[in-house]
XYZ file of C-alpha atoms in Angstrom:
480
model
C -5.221 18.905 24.408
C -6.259 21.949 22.517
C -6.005 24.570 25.302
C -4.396 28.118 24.535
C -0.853 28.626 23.813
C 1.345 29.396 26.382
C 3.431 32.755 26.326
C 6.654 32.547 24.538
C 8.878 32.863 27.842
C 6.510 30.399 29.756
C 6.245 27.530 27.197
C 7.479 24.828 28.666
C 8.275 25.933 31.862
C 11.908 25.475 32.759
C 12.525 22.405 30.927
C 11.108 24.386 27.133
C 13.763 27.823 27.932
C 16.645 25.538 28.780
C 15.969 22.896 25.336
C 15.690 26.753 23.150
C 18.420 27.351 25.091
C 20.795 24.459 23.995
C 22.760 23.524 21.653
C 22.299 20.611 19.176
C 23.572 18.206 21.100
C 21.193 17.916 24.378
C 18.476 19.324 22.435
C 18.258 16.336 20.264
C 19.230 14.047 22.739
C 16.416 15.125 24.748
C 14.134 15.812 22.374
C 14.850 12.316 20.695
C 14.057 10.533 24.032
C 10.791 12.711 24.024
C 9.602 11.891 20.866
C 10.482 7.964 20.783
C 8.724 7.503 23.772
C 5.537 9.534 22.680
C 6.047 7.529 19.553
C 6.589 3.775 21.190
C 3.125 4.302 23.671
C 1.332 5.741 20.740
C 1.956 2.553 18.719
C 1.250 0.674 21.675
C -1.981 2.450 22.141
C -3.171 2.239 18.719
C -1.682 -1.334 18.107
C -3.796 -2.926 20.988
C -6.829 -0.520 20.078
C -6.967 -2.167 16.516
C -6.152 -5.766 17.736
C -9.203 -6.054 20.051
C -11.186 -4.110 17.152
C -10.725 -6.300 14.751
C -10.971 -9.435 17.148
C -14.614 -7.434 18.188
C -15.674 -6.745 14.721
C -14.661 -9.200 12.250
C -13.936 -12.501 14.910
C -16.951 -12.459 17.037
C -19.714 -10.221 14.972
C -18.594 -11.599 11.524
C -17.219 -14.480 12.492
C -14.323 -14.847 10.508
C -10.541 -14.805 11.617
C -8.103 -13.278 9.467
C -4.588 -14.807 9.114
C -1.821 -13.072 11.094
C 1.834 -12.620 10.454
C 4.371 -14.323 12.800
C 5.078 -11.531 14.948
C 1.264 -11.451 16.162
C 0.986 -14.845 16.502
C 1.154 -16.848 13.176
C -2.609 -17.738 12.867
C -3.167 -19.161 9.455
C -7.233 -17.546 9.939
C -10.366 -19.160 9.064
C -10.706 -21.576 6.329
C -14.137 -19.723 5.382
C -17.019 -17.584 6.017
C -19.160 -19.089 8.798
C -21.732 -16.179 8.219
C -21.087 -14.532 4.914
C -24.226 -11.845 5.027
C -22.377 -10.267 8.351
C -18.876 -9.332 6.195
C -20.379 -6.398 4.213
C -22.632 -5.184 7.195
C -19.734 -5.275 9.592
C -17.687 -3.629 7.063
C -20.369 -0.863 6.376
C -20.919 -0.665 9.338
C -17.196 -0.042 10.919
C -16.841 2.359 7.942
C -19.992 4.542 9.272
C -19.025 4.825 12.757
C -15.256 5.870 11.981
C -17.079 8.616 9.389
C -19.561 9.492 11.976
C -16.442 10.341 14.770
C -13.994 11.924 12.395
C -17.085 14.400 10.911
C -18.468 15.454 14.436
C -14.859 15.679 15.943
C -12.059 16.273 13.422
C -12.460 16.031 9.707
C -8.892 16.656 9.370
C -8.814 13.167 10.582
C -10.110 11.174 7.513
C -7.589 9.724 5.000
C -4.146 7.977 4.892
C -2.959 10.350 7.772
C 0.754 10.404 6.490
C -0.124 13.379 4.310
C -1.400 15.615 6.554
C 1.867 15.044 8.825
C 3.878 15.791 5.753
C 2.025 19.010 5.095
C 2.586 20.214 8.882
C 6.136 19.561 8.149
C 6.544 21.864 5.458
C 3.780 24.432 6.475
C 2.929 24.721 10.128
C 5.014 22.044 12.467
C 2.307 23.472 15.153
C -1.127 22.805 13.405
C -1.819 19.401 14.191
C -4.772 19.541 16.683
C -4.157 17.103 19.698
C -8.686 16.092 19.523
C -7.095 14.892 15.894
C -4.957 12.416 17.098
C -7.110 10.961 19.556
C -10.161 10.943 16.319
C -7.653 9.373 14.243
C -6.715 6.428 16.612
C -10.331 5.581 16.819
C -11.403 6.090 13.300
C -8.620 3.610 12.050
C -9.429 1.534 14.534
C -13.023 0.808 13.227
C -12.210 1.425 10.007
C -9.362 -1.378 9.875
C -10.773 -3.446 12.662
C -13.818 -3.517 10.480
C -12.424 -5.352 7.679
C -11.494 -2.125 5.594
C -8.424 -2.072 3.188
C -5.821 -0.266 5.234
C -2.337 -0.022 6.973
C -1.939 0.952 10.425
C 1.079 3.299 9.933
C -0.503 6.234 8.199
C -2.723 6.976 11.472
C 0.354 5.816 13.856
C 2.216 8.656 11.878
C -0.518 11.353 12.011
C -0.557 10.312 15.752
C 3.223 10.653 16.777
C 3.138 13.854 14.653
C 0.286 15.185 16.227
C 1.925 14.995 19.500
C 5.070 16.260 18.072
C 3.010 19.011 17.075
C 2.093 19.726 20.209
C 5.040 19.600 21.581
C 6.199 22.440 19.548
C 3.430 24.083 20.598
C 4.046 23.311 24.104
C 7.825 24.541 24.331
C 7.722 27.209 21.674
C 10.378 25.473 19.645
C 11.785 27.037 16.389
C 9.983 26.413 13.311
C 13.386 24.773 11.965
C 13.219 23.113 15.433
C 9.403 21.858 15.045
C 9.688 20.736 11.797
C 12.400 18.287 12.502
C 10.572 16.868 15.471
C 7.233 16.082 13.760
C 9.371 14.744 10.977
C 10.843 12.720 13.459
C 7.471 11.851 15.026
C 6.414 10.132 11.780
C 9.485 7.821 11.260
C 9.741 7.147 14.705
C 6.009 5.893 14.640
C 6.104 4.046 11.218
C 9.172 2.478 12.634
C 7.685 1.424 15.958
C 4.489 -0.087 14.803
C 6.269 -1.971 12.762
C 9.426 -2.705 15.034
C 11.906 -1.757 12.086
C 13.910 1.351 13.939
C 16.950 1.604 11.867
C 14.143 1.676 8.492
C 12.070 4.437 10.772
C 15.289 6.580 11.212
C 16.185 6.720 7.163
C 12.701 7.425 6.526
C 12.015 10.211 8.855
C 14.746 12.121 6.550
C 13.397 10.909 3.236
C 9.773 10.717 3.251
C 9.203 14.398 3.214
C 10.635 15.120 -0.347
C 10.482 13.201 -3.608
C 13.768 13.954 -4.810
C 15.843 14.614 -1.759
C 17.370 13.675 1.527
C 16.919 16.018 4.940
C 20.169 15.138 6.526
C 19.642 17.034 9.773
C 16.745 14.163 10.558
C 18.864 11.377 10.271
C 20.890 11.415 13.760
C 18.455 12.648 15.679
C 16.202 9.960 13.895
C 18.810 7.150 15.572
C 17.457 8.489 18.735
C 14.322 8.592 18.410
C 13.501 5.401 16.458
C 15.415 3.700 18.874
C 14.016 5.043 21.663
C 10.135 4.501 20.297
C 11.345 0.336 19.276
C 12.260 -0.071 22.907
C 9.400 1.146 24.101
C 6.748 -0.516 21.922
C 9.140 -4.342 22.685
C 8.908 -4.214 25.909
C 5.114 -4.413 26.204
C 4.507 -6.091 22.846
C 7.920 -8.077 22.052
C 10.694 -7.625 19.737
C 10.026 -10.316 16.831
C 10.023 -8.985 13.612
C 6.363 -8.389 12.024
C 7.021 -11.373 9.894
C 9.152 -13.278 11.670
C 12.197 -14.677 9.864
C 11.212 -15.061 6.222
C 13.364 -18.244 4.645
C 14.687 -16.155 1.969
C 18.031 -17.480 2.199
C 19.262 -17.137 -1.605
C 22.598 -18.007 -2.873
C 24.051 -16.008 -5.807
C 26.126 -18.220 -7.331
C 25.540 -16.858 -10.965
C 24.556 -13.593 -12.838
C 21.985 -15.235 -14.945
C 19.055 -15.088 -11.534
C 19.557 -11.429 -10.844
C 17.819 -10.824 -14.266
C 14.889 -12.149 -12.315
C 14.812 -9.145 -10.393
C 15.083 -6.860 -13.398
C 11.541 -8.489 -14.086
C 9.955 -7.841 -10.588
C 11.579 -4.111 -10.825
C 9.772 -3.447 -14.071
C 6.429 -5.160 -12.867
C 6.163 -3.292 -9.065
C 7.420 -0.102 -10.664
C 4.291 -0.439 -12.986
C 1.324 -1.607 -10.055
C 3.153 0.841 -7.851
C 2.450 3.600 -10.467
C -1.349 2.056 -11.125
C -1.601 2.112 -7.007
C -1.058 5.535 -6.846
C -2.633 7.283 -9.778
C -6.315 4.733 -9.063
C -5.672 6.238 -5.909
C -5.465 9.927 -6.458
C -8.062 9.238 -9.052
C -10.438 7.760 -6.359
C -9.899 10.638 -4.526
C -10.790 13.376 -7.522
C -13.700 11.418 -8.442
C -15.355 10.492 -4.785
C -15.000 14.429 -4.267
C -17.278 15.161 -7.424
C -19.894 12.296 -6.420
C -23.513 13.184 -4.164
C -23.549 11.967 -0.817
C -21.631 13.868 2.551
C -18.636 12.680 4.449
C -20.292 9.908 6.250
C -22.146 8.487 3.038
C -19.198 8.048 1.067
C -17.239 6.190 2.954
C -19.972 3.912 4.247
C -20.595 3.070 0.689
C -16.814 2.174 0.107
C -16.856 -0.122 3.548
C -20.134 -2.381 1.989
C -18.062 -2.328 -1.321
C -15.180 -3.666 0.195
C -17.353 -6.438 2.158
C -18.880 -7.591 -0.838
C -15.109 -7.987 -2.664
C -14.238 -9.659 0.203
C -16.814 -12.411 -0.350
C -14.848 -13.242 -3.443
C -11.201 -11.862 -2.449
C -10.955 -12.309 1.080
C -7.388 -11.363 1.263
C -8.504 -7.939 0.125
C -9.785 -7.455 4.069
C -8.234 -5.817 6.674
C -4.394 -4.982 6.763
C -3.575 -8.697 4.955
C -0.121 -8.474 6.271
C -1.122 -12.606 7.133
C -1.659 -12.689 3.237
C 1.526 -11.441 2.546
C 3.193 -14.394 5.442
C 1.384 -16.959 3.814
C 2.664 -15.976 0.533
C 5.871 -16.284 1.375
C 5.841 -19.713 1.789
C 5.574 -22.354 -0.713
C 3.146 -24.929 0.699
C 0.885 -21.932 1.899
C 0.975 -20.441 -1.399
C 0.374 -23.163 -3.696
C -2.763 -23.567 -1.643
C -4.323 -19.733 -2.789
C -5.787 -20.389 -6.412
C -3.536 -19.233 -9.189
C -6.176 -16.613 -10.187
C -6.260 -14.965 -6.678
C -2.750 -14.900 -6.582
C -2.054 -13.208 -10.028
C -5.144 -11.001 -9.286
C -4.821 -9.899 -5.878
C -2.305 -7.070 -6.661
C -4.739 -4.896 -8.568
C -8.014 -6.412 -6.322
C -5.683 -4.623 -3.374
C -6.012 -1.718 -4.936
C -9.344 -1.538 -5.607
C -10.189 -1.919 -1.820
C -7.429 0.491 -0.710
C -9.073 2.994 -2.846
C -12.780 2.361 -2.112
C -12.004 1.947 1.578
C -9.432 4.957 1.989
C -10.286 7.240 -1.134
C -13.765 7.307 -0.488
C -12.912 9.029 3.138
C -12.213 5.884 5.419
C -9.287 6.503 7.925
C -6.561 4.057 7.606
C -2.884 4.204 6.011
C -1.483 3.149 2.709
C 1.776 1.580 3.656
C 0.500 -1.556 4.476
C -1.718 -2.707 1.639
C 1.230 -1.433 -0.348
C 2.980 -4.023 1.268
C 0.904 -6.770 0.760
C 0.210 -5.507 -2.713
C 3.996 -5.751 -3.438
C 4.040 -8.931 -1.692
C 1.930 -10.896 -4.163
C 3.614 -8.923 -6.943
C 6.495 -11.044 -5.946
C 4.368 -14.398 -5.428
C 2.937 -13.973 -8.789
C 6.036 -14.066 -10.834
C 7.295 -16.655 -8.820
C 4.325 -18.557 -9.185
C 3.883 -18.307 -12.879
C 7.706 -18.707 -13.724
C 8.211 -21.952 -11.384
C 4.648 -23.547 -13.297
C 6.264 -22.316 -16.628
C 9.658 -24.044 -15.506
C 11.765 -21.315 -16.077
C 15.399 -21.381 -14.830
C 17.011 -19.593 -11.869
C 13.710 -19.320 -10.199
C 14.344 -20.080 -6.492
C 12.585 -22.964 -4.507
C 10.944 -21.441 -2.280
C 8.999 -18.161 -2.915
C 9.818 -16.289 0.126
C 13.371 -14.051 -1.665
C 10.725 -12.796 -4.479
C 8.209 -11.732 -1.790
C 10.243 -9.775 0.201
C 12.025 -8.020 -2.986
C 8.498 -7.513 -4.348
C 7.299 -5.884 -0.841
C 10.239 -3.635 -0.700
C 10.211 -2.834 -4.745
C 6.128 -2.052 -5.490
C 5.797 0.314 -2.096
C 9.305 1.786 -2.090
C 9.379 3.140 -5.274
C 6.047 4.770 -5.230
C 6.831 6.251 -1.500
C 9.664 8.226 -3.206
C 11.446 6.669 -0.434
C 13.552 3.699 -1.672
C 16.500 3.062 0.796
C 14.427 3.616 3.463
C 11.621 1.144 2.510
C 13.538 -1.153 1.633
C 15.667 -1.218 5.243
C 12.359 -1.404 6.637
C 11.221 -4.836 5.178
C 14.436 -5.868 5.660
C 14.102 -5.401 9.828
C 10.138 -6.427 8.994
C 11.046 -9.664 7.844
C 14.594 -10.350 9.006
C 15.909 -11.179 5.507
C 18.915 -8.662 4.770
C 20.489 -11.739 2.830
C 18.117 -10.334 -0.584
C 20.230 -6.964 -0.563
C 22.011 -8.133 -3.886
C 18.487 -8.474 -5.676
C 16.495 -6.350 -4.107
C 18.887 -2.997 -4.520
C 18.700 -4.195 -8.840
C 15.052 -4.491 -8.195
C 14.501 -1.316 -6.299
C 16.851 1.020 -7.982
C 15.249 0.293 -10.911
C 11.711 0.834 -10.112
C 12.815 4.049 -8.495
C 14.630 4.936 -11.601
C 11.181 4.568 -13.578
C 9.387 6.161 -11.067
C 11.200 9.117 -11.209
C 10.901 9.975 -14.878
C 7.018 10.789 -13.571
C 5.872 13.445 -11.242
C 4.278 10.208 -9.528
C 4.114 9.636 -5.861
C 1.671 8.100 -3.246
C 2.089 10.831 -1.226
C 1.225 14.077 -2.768
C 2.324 16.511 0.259
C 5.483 16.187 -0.644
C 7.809 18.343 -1.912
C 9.971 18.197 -5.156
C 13.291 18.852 -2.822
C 15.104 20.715 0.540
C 15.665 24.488 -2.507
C 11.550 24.128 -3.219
C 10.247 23.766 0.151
C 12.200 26.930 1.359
C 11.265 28.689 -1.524
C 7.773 27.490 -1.156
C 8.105 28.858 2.792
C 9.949 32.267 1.547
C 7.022 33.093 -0.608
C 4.790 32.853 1.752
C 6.173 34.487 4.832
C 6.479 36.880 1.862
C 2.727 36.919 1.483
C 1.894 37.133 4.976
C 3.651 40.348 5.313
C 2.547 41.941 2.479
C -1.073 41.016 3.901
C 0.419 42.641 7.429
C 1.539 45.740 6.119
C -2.069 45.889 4.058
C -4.369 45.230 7.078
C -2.125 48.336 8.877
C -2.773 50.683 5.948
C-alpha cells in the first residue's frame, strides 16, 4: 500500500485519465460511489475488529461485560467486577500493545486520528500512508477493546481518509480534487460507523473549518454517505446506534424551553473544560520522561484503576449513555456518579488518548454530553422543579448533541447526527436553543477539540498560497 507513485499519464489506468477528464458531474458520482464504499467496508472492518476485541479483552480476560446500546444488542453489562485485579492489567496491557504497533509501524498513527485527516485536507490530500491505516485499525482496536476511554470514529476517519488519500495518489487527482475526497472520506466514515448518513454528509463540509462551511462537499457528501450507510447495513443492520430514544416531548408552553437555555450554558462550559484538559494533557504528557510506549501504558493502568471506581469511564460507554436515557435505568446509577461522570469522562479521555493511546474523541464526547443532560434532569426532577419532563431521555439527547457539537465547531452537523443516532428528530425545538447557544459561547474563544482546523475557506488558501510561495522561493534557491 505504499508502493511508488505512478506516472502522471498512467495513474489510474484508463478509469484515473477519463475521472481528470470529466466534468463534475460523473466525477463525483463516481468518485462518491468510490469513496462510500471504501468508507462502508472500512467501518465494517474496524467495527467487527473492535467488537471481538473488546469481547477478547475485557469479557473473557477481565471478565466484565460492558453495557451496549440498542443497535448492538441492548446488553445492560455486568452488574460487577468478577475479577477486579485483571481491569487495570488488561487495560495496561491493551494500551502497551497498541503503543508497541503504532511506534514500530506508524507513529503517525497515535492519537484521535480525526486531526491528522484534517491536516491532509488542508496540506497534502496525498500524505496519508496506506501501513497508517491498517496501524490505526489495530491500535484502536486494542486500545478501545482494552477498556481505554475512546470513540471509534476518529480512527474510522483517519481510515476512510487514508484510503482517500490513496486514492488521490492512485489517479493523480487535482489537489482541489483530493482534498474534497479525503474530506469526504472522513464524513462518509464518521457517518457509517455510526449509521447517521445524512449527519456524515453535513459534516464532511463543516468539520474542516471553525468558522465556515465548504459547500462544494456537501452534494458529493449525499453520495458518498449514502453510499458508505448502505454498505455498512447490509452486513451489520440499519437500526440506529441507540435505537429509538423515547424522547417524545410536547411543547405546549414557552416556560420548558428555558430548560434548554440551562443545558446550553452547562455543555458549552464541560465542552470547553473537555477540550482545553485535553490539549493540556497533550502539552504536558509531551514535557514528561518516558518514550512513546511508556506513556501511554501508564495512561491505560490509570484508566483501569478509575474504572474500579467509575466503571462507566471504560471503553466507548455509548451503553452508559442508553442507560441514561431511561428513567428506571438511571435512577439506578448513584446520584454522585451521575453528576460526576461528565468531568470523570474526561479525565480518562485524556489519560487514555492524550497520553498517546489511539482512539477518537467523538464518542466519549458523546457520552460526556449525555450525562450532562442526565444530570440536570436528575437534580431538577429530585429538586421538583417545573417543566422538567418525565422521562429523561429529551435532555440526553439535547445534552449529547449540545456538549460535543459545540466544541467540534460543527453544530448542525452534530446535531443531525444524534438525531439519525438516536431516532429522536422530535427535540429539534430544544435542542437548536440549546445548541445555538453553546455554539454562540463557543465561538467568542479560539476553542475547538480539533486543533487542525482552520479559522475559514479565505485562511486556508492563504495559508496554501504562502506556502506554494515558499516552496518556490526554496526552488529557485536550490537552482542558484
Amino acid at each position: 500500500m505504499d508502493d511508488h507513485e505512478a506516472p502522471p499519464e498512467a495513474a489510474g489506468g484508463r478509469f484515473g485519465a477519463s475521472l481528470r477528464n470529466s466534468s463534475y458531474l460523473p466525477k463525483w458520482l463516481a468518485l462518491g460511489v468510490t469513496i462510500g464504499v471504501i468508507a462502508g467496508l472500512g467501518a465494517v472492518v474496524f467495527y467487527l475488529a473492535l467488537k471481538y476485541t473488546g469481547e477478547f479483552l475485557l469479557g473473557y480476560l477481565a471478565g466484565y461485560q460492558v453495557p451496549t446500546p440498542v443497535g448492538e444488542g441492548g446488553s445492560r453489562g455486568s452488574a460487577g467486577f468478577s475479577r477486579p485485579w485483571a481491569i487495570p492489567l488488561v487495560t495496561t496491557g491493551g494500551a502497551l500493545l497498541s503503543a508497541l504497533i503504532v511506534a514500530k509501524f506508524a507513529p503517525e498513527a497515535t492519537g484521535h486520528g480525526t486531526d491528522e485527516a484534517i491536516e491532509a485536507v488542508h496540506t497534502d490530500p496525498r500524505a496519508i500512508r496506506g501501513r497508517a491505516v491498517l496501524v490505526k485499525m489495530v491500535a484502536s482496536a486494542l486500545t478501545i477493546g482494552s477498556g481505554g476511554s475512546g470513540g471509534r470514529e476518529g480512527p474510522t476517519a483517519h481510515i476512510s481518509a487514508g484510503f482517500c488519500s490513496m486514492l488521490t495518489r492512485r489517479l493523480n487527482l487535482s489537489d482541489e480534487d483530493g482534498r474534497i475526497a479525503v474530506g469526504l472520506g472522513i464524513g462518509a466514515g464518521i457517518g457509517a460507523i455510526f449509521a447517521a448518513p445524512l449527519g456524515g454528509a453535513v459534516l464532511a463540509a463543516s468539520i474542516t473549518y471553525r468558522d465556515d462551511f465548504d459547500y462544494r462537499s456537501l452534494l458529493p457528501g449525499f453520495i458518498t454517505s449514502g453510499t458508505a450507510y448502505a454498505v455498512l447495513g447490509s452486513v451489520l443492520g440499519f437500526e440506529p446506534l441507540f435505537g429509538y430514544i423515547d424522547a417524545e416531548y410536547r411543547f405546549e408552553r414557552a416556560g420548558p424551553l428555558l430548560w434548554f437555555v440551562v443545558i446550553g450554558v452547562i455543555a458549552a462550559a464541560v465542552g470547553y473544560l473537555y477540550a482545553r484538559s485535553f490539549h493540556a494533557t497533550l502539552a504536558v504528557v509531551r514535557r514528561l520522561p518516558g518514550g512513546a510506549i511508556v506513556k501511554p501504558a501508564v495512561g491505560g493502568l490509570l484508566v483501569g484503576l478509575l474504572g474500579l471506581v467509575i466503571p462507566q469511564v471504560l471503553s466507548s460507554g455509548y451503553g452508559w449513555a442508553q442507560l441514561a436515557a431511561d428513567r428506571g435505568s438511571l435512577m439506578a446509577i448513584p446520584l454522585w456518579i451521575i453528576v460526576v461522570l461528565p468531568v470523570a469522562k474526561i479525565v480518562a479521555t485524556c489519560l487514555s488518548i492524550g497520553s498517546g493511546g489511539s482512539g477518537g474523541l467523538f464518542g466519549p464526547g458523546i457520552v460526556i454530553g449525555a450525562f450532562v443532560g442526565a444530570a440536570v434532569w436528575r437534580l431538577s426532577d429530585l429538586a421538583g422543579l417545573p417543566g422538567v419532563p418525565e422521562q429523561p431521555g429529551i435532555f440526553v439527547v439535547v445534552g449529547m448533541m449540545t456538549c460535543f457539537g459545540s466544541v467540534a465547531r460543527a453544530p448542525l452537523a452534530i446535531m443531525i447526527m444524534v438525531a439519525e443516532m438516536t431516532g429522536s428528530f422530535s427535540v429539534v425545538p430544544g435542542a437548536i436553543l440549546s445548541v445555538g447557544i453553546a455554539a454562540l459561547l463557543m465561538s467568542r474563544t479560539n476553542v475547538t477539540i480539533y486543533e487542525a482546523q482552520r479559522l475559514d475557506r479565505g485562511s486556508a488558501q492563504r495559508e496554501r498560497r504562502e506556502r506554494e510561495a515558499e516552496r518556490a522561493r526554496k526552488s529557485a534557491s536550490d537552482q542558484d
